Short mmCIF file of C-alpha atoms in Angstrom, two decimals:
data_model
loop_
_atom_site.label_atom_id
_atom_site.label_comp_id
_atom_site.label_asym_id
_atom_site.label_seq_id
_atom_site.Cartn_x
_atom_site.Cartn_y
_atom_site.Cartn_z
CA MET A 24 -12.47 -54.72 3.16
CA ILE A 25 -11.16 -51.13 3.77
CA LYS A 26 -7.55 -52.32 4.36
CA ASN A 27 -7.52 -53.57 0.45
CA TYR A 28 -7.99 -49.92 -0.50
CA ILE A 29 -5.08 -48.57 1.70
CA VAL A 30 -2.12 -49.14 -0.56
CA PRO A 31 -3.89 -47.76 -3.75
CA HIS A 32 -5.00 -44.75 -1.54
CA TYR A 33 -1.38 -44.19 -0.64
CA LEU A 34 0.03 -44.68 -3.95
CA ASN A 35 -2.72 -42.23 -5.19
CA GLY A 36 -1.64 -39.64 -2.64
CA PHE A 37 1.89 -40.20 -3.65
CA SER A 38 1.60 -39.88 -7.21
CA LYS A 39 -0.47 -36.66 -6.72
CA SER A 40 2.15 -35.18 -4.67
CA PHE A 41 4.89 -36.21 -7.02
CA ILE A 42 2.91 -34.20 -9.84
CA TYR A 43 2.53 -31.14 -7.71
CA PHE A 44 6.18 -31.31 -6.96
CA ILE A 45 7.33 -31.48 -10.61
CA ILE A 46 4.87 -28.78 -11.61
CA LEU A 47 6.02 -26.46 -8.81
CA PHE A 48 9.69 -27.12 -9.35
CA PHE A 49 9.22 -26.48 -13.08
CA ILE A 50 7.31 -23.19 -12.32
CA LEU A 51 10.06 -21.93 -9.93
CA ASN A 52 12.73 -22.69 -12.79
CA PHE A 53 10.91 -20.94 -15.32
CA GLU A 54 10.29 -17.84 -13.02
CA LYS A 55 14.10 -17.69 -12.45
CA SER A 56 14.82 -17.95 -15.99
CA LEU A 57 12.57 -15.13 -17.00
CA SER A 58 15.27 -12.78 -15.91
CA PHE A 59 17.09 -13.44 -19.18
CA PHE A 60 14.38 -11.31 -20.76
CA SER A 61 15.24 -7.44 -20.70
CA LEU A 62 11.67 -6.86 -19.50
CA PHE A 63 12.43 -8.84 -16.21
CA LYS A 64 15.76 -7.52 -15.74
CA ILE A 65 15.15 -5.82 -12.53
CA ALA A 66 12.98 -8.56 -10.93
CA THR A 67 10.85 -11.43 -12.18
CA PRO A 68 7.14 -11.81 -11.24
CA SER A 69 6.36 -14.35 -8.57
CA LEU A 70 4.68 -16.99 -10.88
CA ILE A 71 4.58 -19.67 -8.14
CA SER A 72 2.28 -17.69 -5.64
CA ILE A 73 -0.21 -17.18 -8.45
CA ILE A 74 -0.20 -20.84 -9.47
CA ILE A 75 -0.53 -21.77 -5.84
CA TYR A 76 -3.31 -19.59 -5.28
CA ILE A 77 -5.24 -20.70 -8.35
CA PHE A 78 -4.63 -24.42 -7.58
CA ILE A 79 -6.16 -23.90 -4.08
CA LYS A 80 -8.96 -21.51 -5.17
CA LYS A 81 -10.04 -22.28 -8.57
CA LEU A 82 -8.83 -25.86 -9.09
CA ASN A 83 -9.37 -27.16 -5.81
CA MET A 84 -6.07 -28.86 -5.52
CA LYS A 85 -4.17 -28.57 -2.53
CA PRO A 86 -0.45 -29.45 -2.69
CA SER A 87 0.78 -30.68 0.74
CA TYR A 88 2.94 -28.62 3.16
CA LEU A 89 5.84 -31.11 2.76
CA ILE A 90 5.88 -30.52 -0.91
CA LEU A 91 5.94 -26.66 -0.62
CA ILE A 92 8.58 -26.99 2.07
CA LEU A 93 10.76 -29.16 -0.27
CA VAL A 94 10.24 -26.98 -3.32
CA GLY A 95 11.05 -23.95 -1.31
CA PHE A 96 14.11 -25.63 0.06
CA LEU A 97 15.43 -26.50 -3.35
CA ASN A 98 14.66 -23.14 -4.67
CA ASP A 99 16.68 -21.56 -2.00
CA ILE A 100 19.67 -23.75 -2.58
CA MET A 101 19.41 -23.01 -6.46
CA LEU A 102 19.28 -19.30 -5.73
CA GLY A 103 21.77 -19.04 -3.00
CA SER A 104 19.34 -17.21 -0.64
CA HIS A 105 18.69 -17.90 2.97
CA LEU A 106 17.86 -21.47 3.45
CA GLY A 107 13.99 -21.87 4.01
CA ILE A 108 12.90 -18.35 3.10
CA THR A 109 11.21 -19.52 0.21
CA SER A 110 9.39 -22.54 1.94
CA ILE A 111 8.03 -19.80 4.46
CA PHE A 112 6.43 -17.75 1.56
CA LEU A 113 5.01 -20.71 0.18
CA LEU A 114 3.59 -21.93 3.37
CA LEU A 115 2.35 -18.50 4.06
CA ILE A 116 0.37 -18.32 0.55
CA LYS A 117 -0.92 -21.78 1.26
CA ILE A 118 -2.20 -20.90 4.83
CA PHE A 119 -3.69 -17.60 3.83
CA SER A 120 -5.38 -19.02 0.58
CA GLU A 121 -6.99 -21.99 2.59
CA GLY A 122 -9.15 -19.23 4.23
CA LEU A 123 -7.57 -18.95 7.68
CA LEU A 124 -7.29 -15.15 7.25
CA PHE A 125 -9.26 -14.14 3.99
CA ASP A 126 -12.28 -15.82 3.40
CA ILE A 127 -13.69 -13.95 0.79
CA ASP A 128 -16.32 -15.68 -1.43
CA ASN A 129 -14.72 -15.26 -4.89
CA LYS A 130 -17.17 -15.03 -7.46
CA LYS A 131 -16.13 -11.94 -9.28
CA GLU A 132 -12.93 -11.24 -11.06
CA LYS A 133 -12.46 -8.17 -9.29
CA GLN A 134 -12.84 -9.82 -5.73
CA ASP A 135 -10.42 -12.74 -7.01
CA TRP A 136 -7.87 -10.05 -7.60
CA ILE A 137 -8.33 -8.29 -4.40
CA SER A 138 -8.19 -11.39 -2.69
CA PHE A 139 -4.87 -12.51 -4.30
CA THR A 140 -3.56 -9.16 -3.65
CA ALA A 141 -4.19 -9.01 0.07
CA ILE A 142 -2.65 -12.80 0.30
CA TYR A 143 0.35 -11.94 -1.63
CA LEU A 144 1.14 -8.87 0.06
CA ALA A 145 0.68 -10.31 3.54
CA SER A 146 2.93 -13.34 2.72
CA PHE A 147 5.54 -11.05 0.96
CA CYS A 148 5.74 -8.31 3.61
CA ILE A 149 6.40 -11.10 6.32
CA VAL A 150 9.18 -12.76 4.18
CA PHE A 151 10.65 -9.13 3.25
CA PHE A 152 10.66 -8.31 7.01
CA VAL A 153 12.60 -11.70 7.72
CA ASN A 154 15.16 -10.75 4.94
CA ILE A 155 15.71 -7.48 6.66
CA LEU A 156 16.34 -8.91 9.89
CA LEU A 157 18.67 -11.40 8.24
CA ASN A 158 20.62 -8.80 6.42
CA SER A 159 20.39 -6.27 8.97
CA SER A 160 19.85 -3.61 6.27
CA VAL A 161 17.19 -2.40 3.67
CA SER A 162 17.74 -3.38 0.22
CA ASP A 163 17.03 -1.29 -2.90
CA LEU A 164 13.41 -1.01 -3.05
CA SER A 165 12.88 -0.47 -6.71
CA PRO A 166 13.43 -4.23 -7.60
CA VAL A 167 10.94 -5.13 -4.62
CA PHE A 168 8.28 -2.81 -6.19
CA TYR A 169 8.98 -4.02 -9.64
CA HIS A 170 8.65 -7.59 -8.50
CA VAL A 171 5.12 -6.81 -6.70
CA GLY A 172 3.99 -4.81 -9.52
CA THR A 173 4.32 -7.24 -12.30
CA THR A 174 3.07 -10.08 -10.08
CA LEU A 175 0.00 -8.19 -9.44
CA ILE A 176 -0.42 -7.19 -13.21
CA ILE A 177 0.31 -10.87 -14.43
CA PHE A 178 -2.39 -12.50 -12.07
CA PRO A 179 -5.60 -11.41 -14.03
CA ILE A 180 -3.98 -12.53 -17.25
CA ILE A 181 -3.19 -15.96 -15.94
CA ASN A 182 -6.66 -16.10 -14.19
CA LEU A 183 -8.39 -14.86 -17.22
CA GLY A 184 -6.56 -17.76 -19.09
CA ILE A 185 -7.58 -20.46 -16.72
CA ASP A 186 -11.34 -19.36 -17.07
CA PHE A 187 -11.12 -19.21 -20.66
CA ILE A 188 -9.82 -22.79 -20.90
CA PHE A 189 -12.65 -23.83 -18.48
CA PHE A 190 -15.30 -22.12 -20.52
CA ILE A 191 -13.83 -23.89 -23.67
CA LYS A 192 -14.02 -27.05 -21.91
CA ARG A 193 -17.56 -26.60 -20.79
CA LEU A 194 -18.53 -25.45 -24.34
CA LEU A 195 -17.24 -28.77 -25.59
CA LYS A 196 -18.99 -30.77 -23.22
CA SER A 197 -22.42 -29.22 -23.88
CA MET B 1 -26.66 -36.30 21.96
CA VAL B 2 -22.75 -35.78 22.10
CA SER B 3 -21.12 -36.59 18.85
CA GLY B 4 -17.78 -38.37 19.05
CA LYS B 5 -16.17 -36.42 16.32
CA PRO B 6 -14.20 -33.34 17.14
CA SER B 7 -15.81 -30.01 16.30
CA ARG B 8 -15.04 -28.00 13.06
CA PHE B 9 -13.56 -25.23 15.20
CA LYS B 10 -11.37 -27.62 16.89
CA ILE B 11 -10.03 -29.16 13.75
CA LEU B 12 -9.40 -25.70 12.24
CA LYS B 13 -7.83 -24.63 15.45
CA GLY B 14 -5.51 -27.86 15.58
CA ARG B 15 -4.74 -27.25 11.90
CA ARG B 16 -3.72 -23.64 12.54
CA ASN B 17 -1.26 -24.72 15.24
CA PHE B 18 0.32 -27.09 12.89
CA ASN B 19 0.72 -24.49 10.24
CA LEU B 20 2.10 -21.96 12.52
CA LEU B 21 4.61 -24.88 13.83
CA LEU B 22 5.82 -25.40 10.38
CA VAL B 23 6.35 -21.74 9.73
CA PHE B 24 8.13 -21.56 12.89
CA LEU B 25 10.36 -24.55 12.02
CA CYS B 26 11.26 -22.93 8.71
CA LEU B 27 12.27 -19.87 10.66
CA ILE B 28 14.62 -22.06 12.66
CA LEU B 29 16.17 -23.30 9.51
CA VAL B 30 16.64 -19.83 8.08
CA PHE B 31 18.50 -18.69 11.15
CA LEU B 32 20.34 -21.91 11.34
CA GLY B 33 21.34 -21.20 7.73
CA LYS B 34 22.57 -17.76 8.66
CA LEU B 35 24.93 -19.40 11.38
CA ASP B 36 27.07 -20.75 8.10
CA LEU B 37 27.45 -24.18 9.61
CA ILE B 38 29.85 -26.43 7.98
CA ALA B 39 27.27 -29.28 7.61
CA VAL B 40 24.57 -26.80 5.98
CA ARG B 41 27.31 -25.46 3.76
CA ASN B 42 28.28 -29.07 2.58
CA MET B 43 24.66 -29.96 2.25
CA LYS B 44 24.13 -26.86 -0.01
CA SER B 45 27.03 -27.71 -2.23
CA PHE B 46 25.86 -31.30 -2.40
CA PHE B 47 22.20 -30.45 -3.67
CA SER B 48 23.76 -27.73 -5.92
CA ASP B 49 25.94 -30.21 -7.66
CA PHE B 50 22.92 -32.67 -7.80
CA LEU B 51 20.51 -29.88 -9.17
CA ALA B 52 22.96 -28.12 -11.51
CA PRO B 53 22.03 -30.10 -14.73
CA VAL B 54 18.34 -30.05 -14.15
CA THR B 55 18.43 -26.08 -13.58
CA PHE B 56 20.64 -25.83 -16.65
CA ALA B 57 18.22 -27.92 -18.87
CA PHE B 58 15.32 -25.78 -17.39
CA ASN B 59 17.18 -22.52 -18.20
CA LYS B 60 18.61 -23.27 -21.42
CA PRO B 61 15.43 -22.89 -23.82
CA VAL B 62 14.21 -19.84 -22.21
CA LYS B 63 17.66 -18.24 -22.35
CA GLU B 64 17.93 -19.19 -26.05
CA ILE B 65 14.27 -17.52 -26.72
CA ALA B 66 15.45 -14.57 -24.88
CA GLY B 67 18.57 -14.29 -26.91
CA VAL B 68 16.45 -14.62 -30.22
CA LEU B 69 14.01 -11.75 -28.97
CA GLU B 70 17.12 -9.60 -28.29
CA ASP B 71 18.46 -10.41 -31.74
CA VAL B 72 15.23 -9.43 -33.33
CA LYS B 73 15.11 -6.32 -31.44
CA SER B 74 18.58 -5.15 -32.15
CA ALA B 75 17.86 -6.08 -36.06
CA THR B 76 15.29 -3.23 -36.18
CA SER B 77 17.95 -0.56 -35.20
CA LEU B 78 20.78 -2.04 -37.34
CA ARG B 79 21.46 0.82 -39.31
CA ASP B 80 21.84 3.11 -36.72
CA GLU B 81 24.13 0.67 -34.79
CA ASN B 82 26.24 0.26 -38.04
CA ILE B 83 26.79 4.12 -38.21
CA ARG B 84 27.46 4.27 -34.57
CA LEU B 85 29.93 1.25 -34.62
CA LYS B 86 31.80 2.91 -37.40
CA SER B 87 32.26 6.38 -35.48
CA GLU B 88 33.47 4.16 -32.64
CA LEU B 89 35.84 2.37 -34.62
CA ARG B 90 37.51 5.48 -36.01
CA ARG B 91 37.81 6.86 -32.52
CA ILE B 92 39.46 3.47 -31.33
CA LYS B 93 41.97 3.65 -34.19
CA VAL B 94 43.22 6.93 -33.25
CA GLU B 95 43.33 6.07 -29.55
CA SER B 96 44.94 2.87 -29.97
CA SER B 97 48.03 4.68 -31.77
CA LYS B 98 48.23 7.08 -28.83
CA VAL B 99 48.05 3.84 -26.26
CA ALA B 100 50.82 1.97 -28.21
CA SER B 101 53.25 4.76 -27.69
CA GLN B 102 52.34 5.26 -23.93
CA GLU B 103 52.83 1.84 -23.33
CA LEU B 104 56.31 1.78 -24.68
CA GLU B 105 56.86 4.74 -22.51
CA LEU B 106 55.50 2.95 -19.42
CA PHE B 107 57.57 0.00 -20.14
CA GLU B 108 60.82 1.76 -20.10
CA LEU B 109 59.97 3.70 -16.86
CA ARG B 110 59.23 0.48 -15.10
CA GLU B 111 62.69 -0.82 -16.35
CA LEU B 112 64.22 2.33 -14.69
CA LEU B 113 62.52 2.22 -11.54
CA LYS B 114 62.80 -1.58 -11.30
CA VAL B 115 59.20 -2.19 -10.55
CA LEU B 116 58.33 -5.65 -9.32
CA PRO B 117 56.65 -7.47 -12.00
CA LYS B 118 52.90 -8.21 -11.64
CA ASN B 119 52.12 -11.79 -10.69
CA LYS B 120 50.20 -13.54 -13.61
CA ASN B 121 46.71 -14.71 -12.72
CA ASN B 122 45.69 -18.40 -12.88
CA ILE B 123 42.29 -18.41 -14.34
CA VAL B 124 39.66 -21.20 -14.62
CA THR B 125 36.53 -20.29 -16.64
CA GLY B 126 33.26 -21.87 -16.17
CA ARG B 127 29.88 -21.47 -17.75
CA ALA B 128 27.15 -19.82 -15.74
CA ILE B 129 24.18 -22.32 -14.95
CA THR B 130 21.42 -20.28 -13.16
CA ALA B 131 20.20 -16.93 -14.00
CA PRO B 132 21.11 -14.02 -11.36
CA GLY B 133 17.63 -13.05 -10.70
CA GLY B 134 16.06 -13.07 -7.18
CA ILE B 135 15.04 -9.86 -5.11
CA PHE B 136 16.45 -11.29 -1.94
CA ALA B 137 19.84 -12.76 -3.25
CA ASN B 138 22.02 -12.47 -6.32
CA THR B 139 24.17 -15.20 -6.92
CA VAL B 140 25.26 -17.51 -9.81
CA LEU B 141 26.17 -20.91 -9.96
CA ILE B 142 28.94 -22.01 -12.53
CA ASN B 143 30.15 -25.60 -13.44
CA ALA B 144 33.49 -25.63 -12.06
CA GLY B 145 34.21 -26.64 -8.58
CA LYS B 146 36.72 -28.13 -6.22
CA ASP B 147 38.06 -30.48 -9.07
CA TYR B 148 39.39 -27.23 -10.79
CA GLY B 149 41.27 -25.99 -7.54
CA ILE B 150 38.45 -23.33 -6.84
CA LYS B 151 38.20 -22.36 -3.29
CA ILE B 152 35.85 -19.92 -1.06
CA GLY B 153 36.85 -16.20 -1.48
CA GLN B 154 38.43 -16.46 -4.67
CA PRO B 155 37.65 -13.47 -7.17
CA ALA B 156 35.33 -14.04 -10.21
CA ILE B 157 35.61 -11.66 -13.38
CA SER B 158 34.19 -11.74 -16.93
CA SER B 159 35.53 -9.89 -19.85
CA TYR B 160 34.01 -6.70 -18.68
CA GLY B 161 35.40 -6.83 -15.30
CA PHE B 162 34.65 -7.82 -11.70
CA VAL B 163 31.67 -10.05 -11.19
CA GLY B 164 31.89 -11.17 -7.37
CA TYR B 165 33.64 -13.91 -5.34
CA VAL B 166 33.16 -17.38 -4.60
CA VAL B 167 31.21 -18.00 -1.51
CA ASN B 168 30.42 -21.89 -1.76
CA VAL B 169 32.34 -24.66 -3.57
CA GLY B 170 31.11 -28.13 -4.44
CA LEU B 171 32.86 -30.95 -6.28
CA LYS B 172 31.35 -29.86 -9.73
CA THR B 173 29.99 -26.42 -8.96
CA SER B 174 30.72 -23.26 -7.14
CA ARG B 175 28.40 -20.29 -6.26
CA VAL B 176 29.78 -16.74 -6.94
CA LEU B 177 28.12 -13.75 -4.94
CA LEU B 178 27.70 -10.97 -7.04
CA THR B 179 29.07 -7.46 -6.46
CA ILE B 180 25.08 -6.16 -6.48
CA ASP B 181 24.20 -8.47 -3.70
CA ILE B 182 23.43 -6.86 -0.26
CA ASN B 183 25.83 -8.90 1.36
CA SER B 184 28.70 -8.09 -0.83
CA MET B 185 31.33 -5.57 0.08
CA ILE B 186 34.36 -4.97 -1.65
CA PRO B 187 37.39 -2.48 -1.28
CA ILE B 188 37.60 -0.17 -4.37
CA TYR B 189 39.86 2.70 -5.62
CA LEU B 190 38.71 5.88 -7.43
CA THR B 191 41.31 6.09 -10.13
CA GLU B 192 41.10 9.76 -10.94
CA SER B 193 40.55 11.20 -7.55
CA ASN B 194 43.00 8.78 -5.93
CA TRP B 195 40.65 7.74 -3.05
CA PRO B 196 40.03 4.34 -1.41
CA ALA B 197 36.52 3.43 -0.48
CA VAL B 198 34.31 0.43 -0.15
CA ALA B 199 31.44 -0.64 -2.34
CA GLN B 200 28.41 -2.34 -0.92
CA GLY B 201 25.68 -3.88 -3.14
CA GLN B 202 21.93 -3.03 -2.46
CA ASN B 203 20.24 -5.84 -4.51
CA GLY B 204 19.67 -3.34 -7.10
CA ASP B 205 21.58 -2.05 -10.14
CA LEU B 206 24.02 0.11 -8.33
CA LEU B 207 26.53 -0.23 -5.83
CA ILE B 208 26.42 2.13 -2.53
CA ILE B 209 29.79 3.71 -1.57
CA LYS B 210 31.08 3.37 2.12
CA PHE B 211 33.96 4.68 4.30
CA LEU B 212 34.77 7.44 1.69
CA SER B 213 36.78 10.02 3.16
CA SER B 214 35.14 13.24 4.02
CA ASP B 215 37.97 15.07 2.16
CA ALA B 216 37.62 13.34 -1.14
CA LYS B 217 36.32 14.98 -3.89
CA PRO B 218 34.96 12.06 -6.43
CA ILE B 219 34.59 12.91 -10.14
CA ASP B 220 31.49 11.95 -11.83
CA GLY B 221 32.12 9.09 -14.47
CA GLU B 222 35.41 8.26 -13.27
CA VAL B 223 36.59 4.55 -13.50
CA VAL B 224 36.49 2.54 -10.16
CA GLU B 225 39.05 -0.48 -9.73
CA THR B 226 39.53 -3.07 -6.87
CA SER B 227 41.91 -1.44 -4.39
CA GLY B 228 43.30 -4.93 -3.20
CA HIS B 229 43.23 -3.78 0.48
CA GLY B 230 43.02 -6.60 2.91
CA GLY B 231 44.67 -8.74 0.32
CA ARG B 232 41.64 -10.83 -0.49
CA LEU B 233 41.14 -9.51 -4.04
CA PRO B 234 43.92 -8.58 -6.53
CA PRO B 235 44.11 -4.85 -7.13
CA GLY B 236 43.37 -3.20 -10.75
CA ILE B 237 40.30 -5.03 -11.84
CA ASN B 238 37.44 -2.82 -13.35
CA VAL B 239 34.40 -2.78 -11.16
CA GLY B 240 32.61 0.03 -13.02
CA LYS B 241 32.23 3.80 -13.14
CA LEU B 242 31.14 6.43 -10.66
CA PHE B 243 27.64 7.90 -10.92
CA LYS B 244 26.35 10.79 -8.96
CA SER B 245 22.64 10.73 -8.11
CA PHE B 246 20.16 13.67 -8.31
CA SER B 247 20.47 13.79 -4.40
CA GLY B 248 24.34 14.37 -4.73
CA ASN B 249 25.03 10.74 -3.35
CA TYR B 250 27.81 8.79 -5.07
CA PHE B 251 27.19 5.26 -6.61
CA VAL B 252 28.85 2.71 -8.56
CA ARG B 253 27.34 1.59 -11.85
CA PRO B 254 29.03 -1.89 -12.41
CA SER B 255 30.62 -2.58 -15.97
CA VAL B 256 29.41 -6.00 -15.99
CA ASP B 257 25.75 -6.71 -17.27
CA PHE B 258 24.98 -9.51 -14.64
CA HIS B 259 21.78 -10.77 -16.51
CA ARG B 260 23.66 -11.74 -19.50
CA LEU B 261 26.69 -13.58 -17.94
CA THR B 262 27.56 -16.65 -19.83
CA TYR B 263 30.95 -17.20 -18.75
CA ILE B 264 32.81 -16.44 -15.62
CA SER B 265 36.39 -16.69 -14.79
CA ILE B 266 37.73 -17.52 -11.47
CA ILE B 267 41.15 -16.24 -10.45
CA THR B 268 42.68 -19.30 -8.68
CA ASN B 269 46.20 -17.42 -7.54
CA LYS B 270 47.08 -19.30 -4.36
CA LYS B 271 49.24 -16.33 -3.34
CA ILE B 272 46.68 -13.40 -3.05
CA ALA B 273 46.06 -13.93 0.43
CA THR B 274 49.15 -15.90 1.55
CA THR B 275 51.98 -13.34 0.36
CA ILE B 276 50.67 -10.80 2.75
CA SER B 277 49.75 -13.07 5.68
CA SER B 278 53.26 -15.07 5.67
CA GLY B 279 55.41 -13.56 8.13
CA PHE B 280 53.10 -10.55 8.70
CA GLU B 281 52.07 -9.97 12.34
CA GLY B 282 49.84 -7.14 11.78
CA PHE B 283 49.74 -3.91 13.60
CA ALA B 284 47.71 -4.86 16.77
CA PRO B 285 49.23 -2.48 19.56
CA LEU B 286 48.83 -5.46 22.18
CA GLN B 287 50.97 -8.30 20.76
CA LYS B 288 52.14 -10.88 22.99
CA PRO B 289 56.00 -11.04 23.36
CA LYS B 290 57.50 -14.05 21.53
CA LYS B 291 58.72 -16.88 23.73
CA SER B 292 62.54 -17.21 23.42
CA PRO B 293 64.97 -19.68 25.17
CA VAL B 294 66.39 -16.99 27.39
CA LEU B 295 68.22 -18.18 30.62
CA LYS B 296 67.56 -16.63 33.92
CA GLY B 297 70.09 -13.71 34.39
CA LEU B 298 70.72 -13.53 30.57
CA ASP B 299 69.02 -10.93 28.21
CA SER B 300 68.06 -12.06 24.72
CA SER B 301 71.57 -10.98 23.47
CA GLY B 302 73.20 -13.37 25.74
CA THR B 303 74.77 -10.49 28.06
CA ARG B 304 74.34 -10.70 31.83
CA LYS B 305 71.71 -8.73 33.31
CA ILE B 306 71.97 -6.91 36.43
CA GLU B 307 68.92 -6.70 38.20
CA SER B 308 68.28 -3.55 40.23
CA ILE B 309 67.68 -3.70 44.17
CA GLU B 310 64.04 -2.27 43.71
CA ASP B 311 63.15 -5.33 41.54
#
């Protein structure tokens, strides 16, 4: 009896993964193209880390590790950066968000922001360190600070937006 | 009562090990990529060719919206811009008459000195597909590749000046490493103070100057061009202007706005590197002597060699 459900189960899993892949790939491309705006001329914010965090913590949607590796891999090819560096960043965001290191009960917006800041900074610092090792020199820090700053500023805006959508949804249901 | 299921702690531990293994695998991939293996390079160019239309389709609407916003922004300062342009035009008209007479004089002097004529550059122009963004890498993908004769190492320019050089070529696309990238180093020449140096990118807006002589006295605001040393890049391409920071260090501010690149030209001259290398043996102090068909007892000129007793 159970065997009859295996094929639909796998199909369901595959379709979910495919949708995650499309969404994440679209967000990564959108993030890159933001540099056409003069506001993000120095550096673009890391939208992908915000989305992955919200997926895991708020929407309880967990994109698989394989999808994250694949998306990061394609992003590195398109950006021309070191192959695998984005994959490491996305994997670390997922690992930390799933609560291996930071298991904070997110009930308030402030806690949510602090939790994201800790996760994001930890992942970014590791990747930044790997980059320094690879280039054997430290790059200009102003784009790095701008990148981190804009990401941390944008996070509450997106977070509030998601909360607002949920609120409207609940209101409509009631 | 012993349950057959593994404990929650064991599951977590197993998952953590699996996660770390994945991160470790990615790290290995990063260092493999750094080795610049041919297989990795070919794979990158294949995927670049494959993904280029998708990325272009994603980027196009955002680029258009950004363009419209910029236009709206500039429309607010239209009057001021008009006044500035009028004064600029007046100044250019005066300067162009001076330049015309100087050009004629230069031409005559060249004729008198029998200066070798400059090689005409073969140029292939492509459209920039991706945005140059990225805090760890600054590259641009263009929609021209091997099929247009583009090769690794060829210089890329825009109407404003030097953009970078080609680092990877696919069948339909090529990747240009911008001068602002941390891995980019170009030989430059300070046009007014007459000193050669090397400009290195820092993933920021400015290029840092390296290997500048301690005797050099650079002038703030002087034009910086490619020197052509090493034979990799042609000389005389505008790179930017010298800029003195508050700390007293000198930087180069590139003349190209890398975030508004639409078309990039690749100089596909075949003779940039080969003219120097052909027949050139370098200045290495320990060169091996050439093997020549010299018979025993005769020197290279063919005369009889008298060997001394000590030998």
